[in-house]
XYZ file of C-alpha atoms in Angstrom:
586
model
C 155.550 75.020 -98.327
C 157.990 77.919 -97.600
C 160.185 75.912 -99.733
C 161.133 73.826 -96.438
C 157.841 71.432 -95.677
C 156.115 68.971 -98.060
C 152.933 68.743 -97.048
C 152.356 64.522 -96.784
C 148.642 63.798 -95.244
C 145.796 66.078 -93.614
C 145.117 64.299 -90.757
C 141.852 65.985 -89.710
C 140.184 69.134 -89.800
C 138.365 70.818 -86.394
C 136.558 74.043 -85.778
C 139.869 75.799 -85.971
C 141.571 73.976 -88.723
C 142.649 71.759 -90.881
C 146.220 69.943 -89.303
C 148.744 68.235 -91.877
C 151.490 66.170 -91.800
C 154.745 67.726 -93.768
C 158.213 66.685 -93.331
C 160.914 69.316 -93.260
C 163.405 69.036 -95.552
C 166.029 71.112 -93.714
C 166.272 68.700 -90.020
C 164.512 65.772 -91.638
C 161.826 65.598 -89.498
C 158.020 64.901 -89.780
C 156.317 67.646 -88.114
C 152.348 69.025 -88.098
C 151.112 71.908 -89.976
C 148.142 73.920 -88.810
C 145.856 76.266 -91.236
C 142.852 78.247 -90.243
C 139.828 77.681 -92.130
C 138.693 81.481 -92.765
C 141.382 83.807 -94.173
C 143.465 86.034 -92.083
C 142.886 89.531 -92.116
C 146.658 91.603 -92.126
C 145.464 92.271 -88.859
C 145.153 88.319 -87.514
C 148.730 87.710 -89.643
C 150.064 90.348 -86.959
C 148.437 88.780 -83.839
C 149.189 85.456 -85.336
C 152.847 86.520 -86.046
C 153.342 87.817 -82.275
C 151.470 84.793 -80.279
C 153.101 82.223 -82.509
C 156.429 83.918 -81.488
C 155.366 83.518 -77.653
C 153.920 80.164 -77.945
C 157.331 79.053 -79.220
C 158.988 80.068 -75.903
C 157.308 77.221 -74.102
C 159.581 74.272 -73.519
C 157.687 71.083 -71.625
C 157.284 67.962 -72.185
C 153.350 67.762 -71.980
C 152.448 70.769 -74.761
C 153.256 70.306 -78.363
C 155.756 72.367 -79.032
C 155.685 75.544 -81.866
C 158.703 75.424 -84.134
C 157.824 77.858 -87.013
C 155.476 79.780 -88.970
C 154.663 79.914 -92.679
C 153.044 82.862 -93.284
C 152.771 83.572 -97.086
C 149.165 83.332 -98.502
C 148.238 81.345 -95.683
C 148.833 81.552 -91.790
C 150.646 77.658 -91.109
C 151.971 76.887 -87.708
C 154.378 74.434 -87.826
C 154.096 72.325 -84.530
C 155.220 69.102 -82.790
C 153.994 65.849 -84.682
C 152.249 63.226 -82.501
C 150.309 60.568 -83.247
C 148.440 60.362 -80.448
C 144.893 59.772 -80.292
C 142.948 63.228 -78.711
C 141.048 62.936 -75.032
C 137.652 63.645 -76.583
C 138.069 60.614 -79.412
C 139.290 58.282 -76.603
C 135.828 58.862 -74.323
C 133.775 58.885 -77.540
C 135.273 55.375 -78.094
C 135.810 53.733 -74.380
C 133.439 55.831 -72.585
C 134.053 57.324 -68.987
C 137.764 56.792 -67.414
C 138.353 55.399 -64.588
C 139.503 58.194 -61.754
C 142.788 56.844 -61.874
C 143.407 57.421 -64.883
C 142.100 60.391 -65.442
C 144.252 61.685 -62.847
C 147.456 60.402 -64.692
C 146.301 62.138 -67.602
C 145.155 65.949 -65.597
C 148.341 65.854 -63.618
C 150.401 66.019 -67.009
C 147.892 69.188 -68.318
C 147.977 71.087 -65.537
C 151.734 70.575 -65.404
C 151.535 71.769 -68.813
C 149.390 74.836 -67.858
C 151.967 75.652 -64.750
C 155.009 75.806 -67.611
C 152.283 78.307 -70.090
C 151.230 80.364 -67.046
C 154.612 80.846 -65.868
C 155.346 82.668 -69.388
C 152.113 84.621 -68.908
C 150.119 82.539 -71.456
C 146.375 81.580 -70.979
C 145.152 78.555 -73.098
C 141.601 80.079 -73.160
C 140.128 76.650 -74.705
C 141.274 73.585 -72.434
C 138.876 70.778 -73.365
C 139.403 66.950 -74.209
C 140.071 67.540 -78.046
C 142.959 69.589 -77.669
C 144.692 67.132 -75.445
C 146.775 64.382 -76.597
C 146.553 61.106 -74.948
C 149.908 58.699 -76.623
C 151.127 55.057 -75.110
C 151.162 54.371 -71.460
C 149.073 57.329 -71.155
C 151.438 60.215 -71.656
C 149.576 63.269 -72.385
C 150.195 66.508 -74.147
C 148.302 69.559 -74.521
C 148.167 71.624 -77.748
C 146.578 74.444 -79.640
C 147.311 77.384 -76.931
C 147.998 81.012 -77.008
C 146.694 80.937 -80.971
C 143.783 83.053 -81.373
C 143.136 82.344 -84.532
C 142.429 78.792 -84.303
C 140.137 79.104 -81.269
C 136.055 77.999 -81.802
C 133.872 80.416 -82.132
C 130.062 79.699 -81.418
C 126.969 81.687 -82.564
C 124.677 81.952 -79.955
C 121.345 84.467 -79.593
C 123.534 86.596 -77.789
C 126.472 87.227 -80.728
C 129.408 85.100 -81.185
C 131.686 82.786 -78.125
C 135.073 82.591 -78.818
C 135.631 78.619 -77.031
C 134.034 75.876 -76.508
C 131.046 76.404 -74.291
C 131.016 73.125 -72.463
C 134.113 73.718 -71.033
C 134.267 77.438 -70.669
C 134.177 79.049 -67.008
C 131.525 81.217 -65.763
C 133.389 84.601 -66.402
C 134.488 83.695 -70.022
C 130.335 82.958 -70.736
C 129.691 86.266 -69.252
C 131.939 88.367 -71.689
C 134.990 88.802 -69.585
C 138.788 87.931 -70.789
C 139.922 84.097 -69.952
C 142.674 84.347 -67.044
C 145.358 81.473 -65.383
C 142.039 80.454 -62.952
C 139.883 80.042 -66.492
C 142.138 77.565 -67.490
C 141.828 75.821 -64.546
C 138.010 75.675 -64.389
C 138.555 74.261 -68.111
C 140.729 71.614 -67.120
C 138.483 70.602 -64.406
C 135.624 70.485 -66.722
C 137.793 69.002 -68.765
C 138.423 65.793 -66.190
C 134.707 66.351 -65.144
C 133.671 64.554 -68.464
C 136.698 61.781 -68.147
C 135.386 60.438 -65.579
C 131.606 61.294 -65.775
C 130.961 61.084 -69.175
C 129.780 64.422 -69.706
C 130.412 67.757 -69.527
C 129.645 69.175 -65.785
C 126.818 71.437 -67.736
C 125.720 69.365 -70.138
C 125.670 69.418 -74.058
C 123.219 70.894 -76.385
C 122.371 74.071 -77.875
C 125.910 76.407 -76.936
C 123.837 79.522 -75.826
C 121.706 77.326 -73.182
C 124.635 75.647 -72.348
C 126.454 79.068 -71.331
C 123.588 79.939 -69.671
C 124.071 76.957 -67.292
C 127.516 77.826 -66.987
C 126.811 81.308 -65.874
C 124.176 80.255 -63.806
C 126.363 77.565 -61.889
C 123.954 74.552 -63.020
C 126.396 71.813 -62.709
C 125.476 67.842 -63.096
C 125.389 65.924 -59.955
C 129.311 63.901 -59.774
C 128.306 59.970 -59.020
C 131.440 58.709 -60.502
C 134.267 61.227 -59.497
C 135.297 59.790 -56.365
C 138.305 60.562 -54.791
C 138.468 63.493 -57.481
C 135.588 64.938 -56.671
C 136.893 67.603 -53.781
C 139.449 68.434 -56.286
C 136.875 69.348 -59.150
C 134.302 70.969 -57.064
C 137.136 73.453 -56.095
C 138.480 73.978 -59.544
C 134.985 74.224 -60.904
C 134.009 76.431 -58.388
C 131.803 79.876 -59.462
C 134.506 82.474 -58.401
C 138.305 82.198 -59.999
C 140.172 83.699 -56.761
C 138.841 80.564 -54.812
C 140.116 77.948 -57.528
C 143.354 76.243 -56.705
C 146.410 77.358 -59.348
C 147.660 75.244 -61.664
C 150.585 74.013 -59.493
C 148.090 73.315 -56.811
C 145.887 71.216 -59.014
C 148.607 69.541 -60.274
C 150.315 69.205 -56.829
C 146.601 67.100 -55.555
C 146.195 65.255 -58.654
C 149.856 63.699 -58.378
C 148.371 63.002 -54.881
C 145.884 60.645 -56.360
C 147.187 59.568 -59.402
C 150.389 58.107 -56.677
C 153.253 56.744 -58.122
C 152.688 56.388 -61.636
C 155.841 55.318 -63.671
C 155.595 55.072 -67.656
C 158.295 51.659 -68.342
C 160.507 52.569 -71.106
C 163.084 49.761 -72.546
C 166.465 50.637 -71.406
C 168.597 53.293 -72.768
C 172.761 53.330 -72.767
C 173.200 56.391 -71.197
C 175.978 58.055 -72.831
C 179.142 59.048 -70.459
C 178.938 62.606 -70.296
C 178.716 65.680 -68.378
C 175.626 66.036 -66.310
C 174.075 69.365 -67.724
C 174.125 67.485 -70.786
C 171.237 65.368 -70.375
C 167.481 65.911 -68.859
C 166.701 64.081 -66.334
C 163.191 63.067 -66.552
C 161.160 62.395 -63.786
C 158.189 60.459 -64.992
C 155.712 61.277 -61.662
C 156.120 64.578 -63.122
C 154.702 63.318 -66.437
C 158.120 64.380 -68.075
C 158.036 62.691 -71.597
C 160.504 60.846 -72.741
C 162.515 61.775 -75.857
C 164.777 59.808 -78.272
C 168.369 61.068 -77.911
C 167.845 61.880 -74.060
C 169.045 59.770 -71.458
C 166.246 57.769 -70.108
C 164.937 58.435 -66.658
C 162.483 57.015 -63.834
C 161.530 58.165 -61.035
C 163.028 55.904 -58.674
C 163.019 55.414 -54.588
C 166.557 53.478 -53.869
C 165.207 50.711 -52.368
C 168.880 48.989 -51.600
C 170.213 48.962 -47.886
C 172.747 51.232 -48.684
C 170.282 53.860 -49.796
C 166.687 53.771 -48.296
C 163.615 56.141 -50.244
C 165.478 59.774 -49.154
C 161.169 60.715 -49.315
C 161.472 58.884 -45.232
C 164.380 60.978 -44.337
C 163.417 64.677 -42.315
C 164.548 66.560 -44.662
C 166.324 70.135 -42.412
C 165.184 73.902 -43.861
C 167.076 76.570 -44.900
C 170.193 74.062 -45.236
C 171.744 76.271 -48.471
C 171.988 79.656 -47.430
C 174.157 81.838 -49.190
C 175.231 80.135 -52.265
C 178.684 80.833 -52.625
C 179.715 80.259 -49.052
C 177.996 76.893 -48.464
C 180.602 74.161 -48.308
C 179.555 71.341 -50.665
C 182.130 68.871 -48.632
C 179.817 69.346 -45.848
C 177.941 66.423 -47.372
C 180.550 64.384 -47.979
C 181.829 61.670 -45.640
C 185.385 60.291 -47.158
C 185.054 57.227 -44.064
C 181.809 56.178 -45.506
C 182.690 55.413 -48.846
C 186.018 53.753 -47.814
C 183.808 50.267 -47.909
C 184.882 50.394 -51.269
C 188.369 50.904 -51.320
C 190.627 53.864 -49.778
C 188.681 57.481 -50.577
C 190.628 60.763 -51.121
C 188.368 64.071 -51.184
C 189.141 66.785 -53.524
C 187.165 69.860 -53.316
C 188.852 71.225 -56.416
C 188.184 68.599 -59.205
C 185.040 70.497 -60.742
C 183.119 74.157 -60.542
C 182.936 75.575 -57.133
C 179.397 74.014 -56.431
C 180.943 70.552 -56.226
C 182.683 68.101 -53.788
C 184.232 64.808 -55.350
C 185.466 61.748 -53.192
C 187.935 59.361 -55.361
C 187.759 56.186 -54.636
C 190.817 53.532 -55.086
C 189.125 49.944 -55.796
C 192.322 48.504 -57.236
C 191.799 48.990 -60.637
C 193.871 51.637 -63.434
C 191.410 54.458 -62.713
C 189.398 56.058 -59.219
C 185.931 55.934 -59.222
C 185.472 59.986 -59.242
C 182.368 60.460 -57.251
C 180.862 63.797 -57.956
C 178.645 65.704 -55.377
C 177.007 68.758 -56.041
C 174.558 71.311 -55.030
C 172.149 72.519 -58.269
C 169.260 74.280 -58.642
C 166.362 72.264 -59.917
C 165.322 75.133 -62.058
C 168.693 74.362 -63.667
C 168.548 70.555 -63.379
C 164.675 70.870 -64.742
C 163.998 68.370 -62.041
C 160.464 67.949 -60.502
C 159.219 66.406 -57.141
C 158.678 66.549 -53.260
C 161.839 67.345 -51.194
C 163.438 64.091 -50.080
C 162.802 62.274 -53.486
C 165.528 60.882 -55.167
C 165.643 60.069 -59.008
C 167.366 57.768 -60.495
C 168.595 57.277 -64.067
C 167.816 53.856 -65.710
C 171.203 51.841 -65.024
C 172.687 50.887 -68.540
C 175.887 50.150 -70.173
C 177.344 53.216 -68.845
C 180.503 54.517 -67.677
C 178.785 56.264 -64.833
C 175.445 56.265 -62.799
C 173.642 58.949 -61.633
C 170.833 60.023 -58.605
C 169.669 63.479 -57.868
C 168.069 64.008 -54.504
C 165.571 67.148 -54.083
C 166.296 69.133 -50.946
C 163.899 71.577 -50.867
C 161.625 73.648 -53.975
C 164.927 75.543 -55.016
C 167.912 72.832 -54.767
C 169.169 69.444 -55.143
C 171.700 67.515 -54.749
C 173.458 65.810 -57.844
C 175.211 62.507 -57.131
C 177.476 60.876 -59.745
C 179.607 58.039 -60.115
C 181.874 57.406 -62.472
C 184.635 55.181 -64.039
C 186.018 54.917 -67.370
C 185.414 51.428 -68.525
C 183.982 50.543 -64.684
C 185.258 47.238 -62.892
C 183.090 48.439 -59.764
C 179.743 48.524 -59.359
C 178.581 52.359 -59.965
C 174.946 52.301 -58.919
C 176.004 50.499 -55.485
C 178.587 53.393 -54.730
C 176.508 56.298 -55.706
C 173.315 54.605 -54.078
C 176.140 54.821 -50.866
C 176.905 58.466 -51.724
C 172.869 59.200 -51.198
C 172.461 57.549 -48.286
C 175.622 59.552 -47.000
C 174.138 62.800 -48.103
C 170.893 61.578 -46.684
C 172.235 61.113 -43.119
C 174.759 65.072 -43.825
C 171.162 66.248 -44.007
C 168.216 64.703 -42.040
C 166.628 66.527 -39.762
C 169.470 69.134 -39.668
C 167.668 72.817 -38.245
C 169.722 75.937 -40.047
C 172.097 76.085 -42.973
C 175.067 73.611 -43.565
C 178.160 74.645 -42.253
C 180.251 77.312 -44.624
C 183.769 77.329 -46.614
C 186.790 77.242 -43.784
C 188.422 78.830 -46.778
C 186.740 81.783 -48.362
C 186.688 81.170 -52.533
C 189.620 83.621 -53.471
C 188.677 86.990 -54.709
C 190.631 87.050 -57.545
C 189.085 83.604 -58.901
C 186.237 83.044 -60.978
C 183.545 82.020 -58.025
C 183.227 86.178 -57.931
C 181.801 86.459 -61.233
C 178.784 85.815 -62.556
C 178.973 83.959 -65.884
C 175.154 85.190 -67.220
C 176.003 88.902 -67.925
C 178.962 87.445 -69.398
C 177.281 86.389 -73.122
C 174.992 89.522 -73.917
C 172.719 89.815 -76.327
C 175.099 91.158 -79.018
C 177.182 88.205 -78.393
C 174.217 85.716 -78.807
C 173.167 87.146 -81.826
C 175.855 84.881 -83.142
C 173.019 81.990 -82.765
C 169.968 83.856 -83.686
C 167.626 80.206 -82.381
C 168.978 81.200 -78.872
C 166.487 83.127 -77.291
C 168.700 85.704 -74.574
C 165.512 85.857 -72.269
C 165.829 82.126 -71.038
C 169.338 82.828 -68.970
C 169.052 80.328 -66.889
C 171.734 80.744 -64.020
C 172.712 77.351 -61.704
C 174.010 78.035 -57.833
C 176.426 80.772 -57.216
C 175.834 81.896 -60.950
C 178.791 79.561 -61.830
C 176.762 78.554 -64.320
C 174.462 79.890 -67.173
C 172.405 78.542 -70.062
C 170.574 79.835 -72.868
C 167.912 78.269 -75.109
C 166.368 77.974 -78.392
C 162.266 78.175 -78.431
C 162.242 76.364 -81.849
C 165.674 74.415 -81.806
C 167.688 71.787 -79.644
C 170.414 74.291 -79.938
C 171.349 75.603 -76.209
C 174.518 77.795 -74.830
C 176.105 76.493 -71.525
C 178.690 78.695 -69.644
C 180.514 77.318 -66.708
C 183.615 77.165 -64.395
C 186.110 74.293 -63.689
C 188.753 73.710 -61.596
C 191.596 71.951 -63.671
C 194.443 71.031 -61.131
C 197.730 72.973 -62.649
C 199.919 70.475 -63.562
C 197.666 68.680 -65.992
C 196.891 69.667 -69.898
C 194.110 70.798 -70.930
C 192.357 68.629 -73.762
C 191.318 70.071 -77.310
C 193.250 71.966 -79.720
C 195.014 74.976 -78.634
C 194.010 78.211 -79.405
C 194.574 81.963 -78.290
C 191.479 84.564 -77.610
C 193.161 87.921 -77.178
C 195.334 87.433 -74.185
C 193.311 84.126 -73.083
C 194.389 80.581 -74.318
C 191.893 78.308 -75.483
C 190.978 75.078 -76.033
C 188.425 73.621 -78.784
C 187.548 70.066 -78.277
C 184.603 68.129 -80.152
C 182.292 65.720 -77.999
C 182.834 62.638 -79.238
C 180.023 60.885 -77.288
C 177.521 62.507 -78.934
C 178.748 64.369 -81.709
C 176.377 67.702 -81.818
C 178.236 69.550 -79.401
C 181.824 71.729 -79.210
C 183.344 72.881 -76.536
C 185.693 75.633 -75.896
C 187.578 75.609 -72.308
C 189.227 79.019 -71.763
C 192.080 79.464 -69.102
C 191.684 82.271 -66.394
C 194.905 83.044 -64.626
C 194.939 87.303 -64.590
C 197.996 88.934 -63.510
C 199.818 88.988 -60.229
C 197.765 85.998 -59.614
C 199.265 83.904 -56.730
C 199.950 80.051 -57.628
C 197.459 77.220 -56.500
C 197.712 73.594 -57.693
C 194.169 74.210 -59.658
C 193.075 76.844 -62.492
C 190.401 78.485 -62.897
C 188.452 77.269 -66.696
C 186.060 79.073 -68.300
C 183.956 76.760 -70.028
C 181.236 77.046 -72.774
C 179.600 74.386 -75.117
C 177.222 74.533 -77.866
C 175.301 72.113 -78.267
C 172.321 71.419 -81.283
C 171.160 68.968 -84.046
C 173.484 69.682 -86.338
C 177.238 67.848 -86.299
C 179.236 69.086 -83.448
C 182.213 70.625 -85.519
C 179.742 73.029 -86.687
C 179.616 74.869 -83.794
C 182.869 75.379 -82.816
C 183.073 78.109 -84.966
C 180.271 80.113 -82.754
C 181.455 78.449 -79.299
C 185.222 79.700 -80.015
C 183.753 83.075 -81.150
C 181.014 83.122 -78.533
C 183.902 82.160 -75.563
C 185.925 85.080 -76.999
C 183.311 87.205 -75.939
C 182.750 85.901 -72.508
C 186.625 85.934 -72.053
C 186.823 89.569 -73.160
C 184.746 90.323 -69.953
C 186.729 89.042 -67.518
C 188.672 90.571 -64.726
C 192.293 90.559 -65.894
């Protein structure tokens, strides 16, 4: 197929279409291939063409992600294998769910529908067979934003495109499916989970839109708890349906504190924006080559559940005049051995403490204020989670401090001889205590950030589009800027592959690693990751003329970071940092 996929097994074939198995030859991967059973018009290639491009812009861990189309004498959509079983098999097999877990199971879909609505997608067919349900429960939702492979039903009134048991009241009457459509679907959709039916029955698809447009719902005997939730979300008129993030927001309410065990995972020693953390109560899945995550209240002494602690408002403020050492207390973390702090040991959004516990090397403790849209971190402020403890050379926690930030808290020692997870499980418990109950922002720099540094320039308008053209996966839209804009990253809707720009402070007298290089009137260093060996990294010094001496430089830094073998890329980092360096102030 396309001269890339061998087609292996069909795996079944639904009212949309018939779904394949196919292994691509060029990443070595098994994937699923998806064919419409009529043949496309020119007209449906186009639509198909433009919604497959828009599907593949959605990046979550609960929707099967779009990689590719084959378009040839076919339309094939190249998705996301899973073998998981779909919703509407599973309650055909075990019968109604109990509430619980049907709750695990909607609080992943409507997470999935937040991430689709939030790139202006509707689903416009949310039902059981097009969600599905893998080990420990971990759901995923699939088939969205395709019109093509959407049911259509002849009824005496013309033709539904949908599913009619599942279909709100203004998509039976005619009218385009919206963000609250998918919502009444989804609570339809968890209607029959736990009831065993549809909320208007089965049968004949025109009477059963007539008892969708005429609000003739089935009595709920077995709903429960879920019941207040579904009569909202199933209610007649959209503008009184909760959104999405509501739903999801009430269902992770009753689901509670669902954690999907994993086996442990050595968590690879490397930098932080490096690896998703995945918090499971957010239904994040987990994924092979990621480092391994739980959600996790620190039950220790030293650091109680940060959910207890009175969490202040407003505590950020302006971005780039907040003091990250606010939260740092060097006298609490002496228990371990004499502390140093060093507010210049990473970009400007970070405070480090080093900690002397009599061995060759400080523990570098790293604290740091991120946005979670950055950190793709999910959860109520005052959470903290954890990453699965392993043979690692550091540990990690990440406590949320309100909907916009967090703080990231790291510990780490080459080859440790101290207990990591004790003295970061310290450091959040010393944040916790910076930050309870505190009214107003935390306090600001003493110091302003010098004007002719790098904390005055924004690193996203620093790669353009021209510039990113260089990796033609990396989609320029998804800029993603971190605190201060000291930080940028781009992303790939059908690829690993992701650009990440940021600043470091390098203390003066100490070399830079990586091979030496010059970018115009910028030296340069190239340096492959040797942890995990898809990534290159290009570390460009900043020092512009007439510059007055400090004991740290300024680094520009920028990794890219794929599938493919790390030296690979250093080609299009080095040419891609040459860029960025070319718009700096000199």
């Amino acid at each position: 197929m396309d001269g890339r996929y061998r087609l292996e097994d069909a795996r079944g074939s639904g009212s949309g279409g018939i779904v394949w198995t196919a292994f691509d030859r060029k990443l070595k991967r098994t994937v699923a291939l998806k064919r419409p059973h009529a043949v496309a018009s020119q007209a449906d290639r186009i639509q198909f063409r433009q919604e497959a491009e828009i599907a593949a812009r959605v990046h979550h861990p609960n929707v099967i992600s779009v990689f590719d189309t084959v378009d040839g004498d076919e339309c094939w959509l190249v998705m996301e294998y899973s073998s998981a079983e779909s919703l509407d098999n599973l309650l055909a097999a075990g019968g109604p769910m109990p509430v619980d877990r049907a709750a695990r199971i909607g609080v992943q879909v409507a997470a999935a529908l937040v991430a689709l609505h939030a790139k202006r997608i509707v689903h416009r067919d949310v039902k059981p067979g097009n969600i599905l349900v893998g080990d420990q429960d971990v759901a995923k939702l699939t088939d969205f934003g395709i019109s093509i492979w959407r049911e259509e039903t002849r009824t005496g009134d013309g033709t539904f495109s949908g599913t009619p048991a599942y279909a709100a009241p203004e998509v039976a009457d005619g009218r385009s499916a919206t963000e609250a459509s998918d919502v009444f679907s989804l609570g339809a959709t968890l209607f029959a989970a736990v009831e065993g039916t549809p909320p208007f029955g089965t049968g004949d698809p025109g009477e059963v839109l007539r008892r969708v447009r005429a609000g003739d719902m089935l009595p709920m005997r077995r709903a429960d708890r879920l019941a207040p939730l579904l009569s909202r979300m199933l209610t007649a008129e959209p503008g009184k349906r909760p959104t999405a993030e509501q739903a999801r927001q009430r269902l992770q309410d009753i689901a509670g504190e669902w954690v999907v065990s994993s086996p442990p995972v050595r968590a690879a020693s490397v930098p932080f924006w490096r690896r998703r953390v995945c918090q499971v109560v957010a239904a994040l899945v987990l994924v092979v080559g990621v480092g391994a995550a739980i959600f996790l209240p620190v039950d220790t002494p030293s650091a109680e559940p940060s959910r207890d602690v009175p969490l202040g408002t407003g505590l950020v403020g302006d971005e780039r005049t907040v003091d990250p050492c606010a939260l740092v207390d060097r006298k609490a973390m002496e228990r371990f051995g004499p502390a140093k702090l060093d507010p210049t040991y990473g970009n400007f959004n970070r405070c480090d403490v080093l900690i002397n516990t009599g061995a060759r090397e400080s523990v570098d403790v790293e604290v740091q204020i991120v946005t979670r849209r950055a950190a793709d971190v999910h959860g109520h402020p005052g959470e903290v989670i954890a990453e699965r403890p392993g043979d690692s050379d550091e540990c990690d926690r990440t406590m949320l401090l309100d909907d916009t930030y967090a703080i990231r808290i790291t510990a780490n020692m080459a080859n440790p001889t101290a207990d990591l997870c004790a003295i970061a499980d310290a450091a959040v418990h010393m944040v916790s205590k910076a930050v309870a109950g505190r009214q107003g922002p935390l306090p600001r720099r003493a110091t302003p950030l010098p004007q002719d540094s790098l904390a005055q320039v924004d690193t996203c308008p620093l790669l353009d589009k021209t510039a990113l053209a260089q990796l033609p996966a990396i989609d320029p839209a998804t800029a993603t800027p971190d605190v201060g804009n000291w930080a940028c990253k781009w992303y790939s809707p059908s690829t690993p592959t992701v650009v990440h720009l940021r600043y470091d402070q390098h203390a003066a007298k100490d070399p830079i690693s990586g091979e030496k290089t010059q970018l115009g009137d910028h030296t340069a260093y190239v340096k492959l990751d040797v942890d995990s060996g898809a990534s290159c990294t290009v570390s460009v010094r900043h020092q512009p003329a007439n510059q007055q001496w400090r004991s740290a430089i300024d680094l520009m830094v920028l990794t890219v970071r794929g599938d493919r073998r790390g030296e690979e890329y250093c080609a299009t980092a080095t040419s891609l940092a040459a860029s960025a360096a070319a718009k700096l102030p000199r």
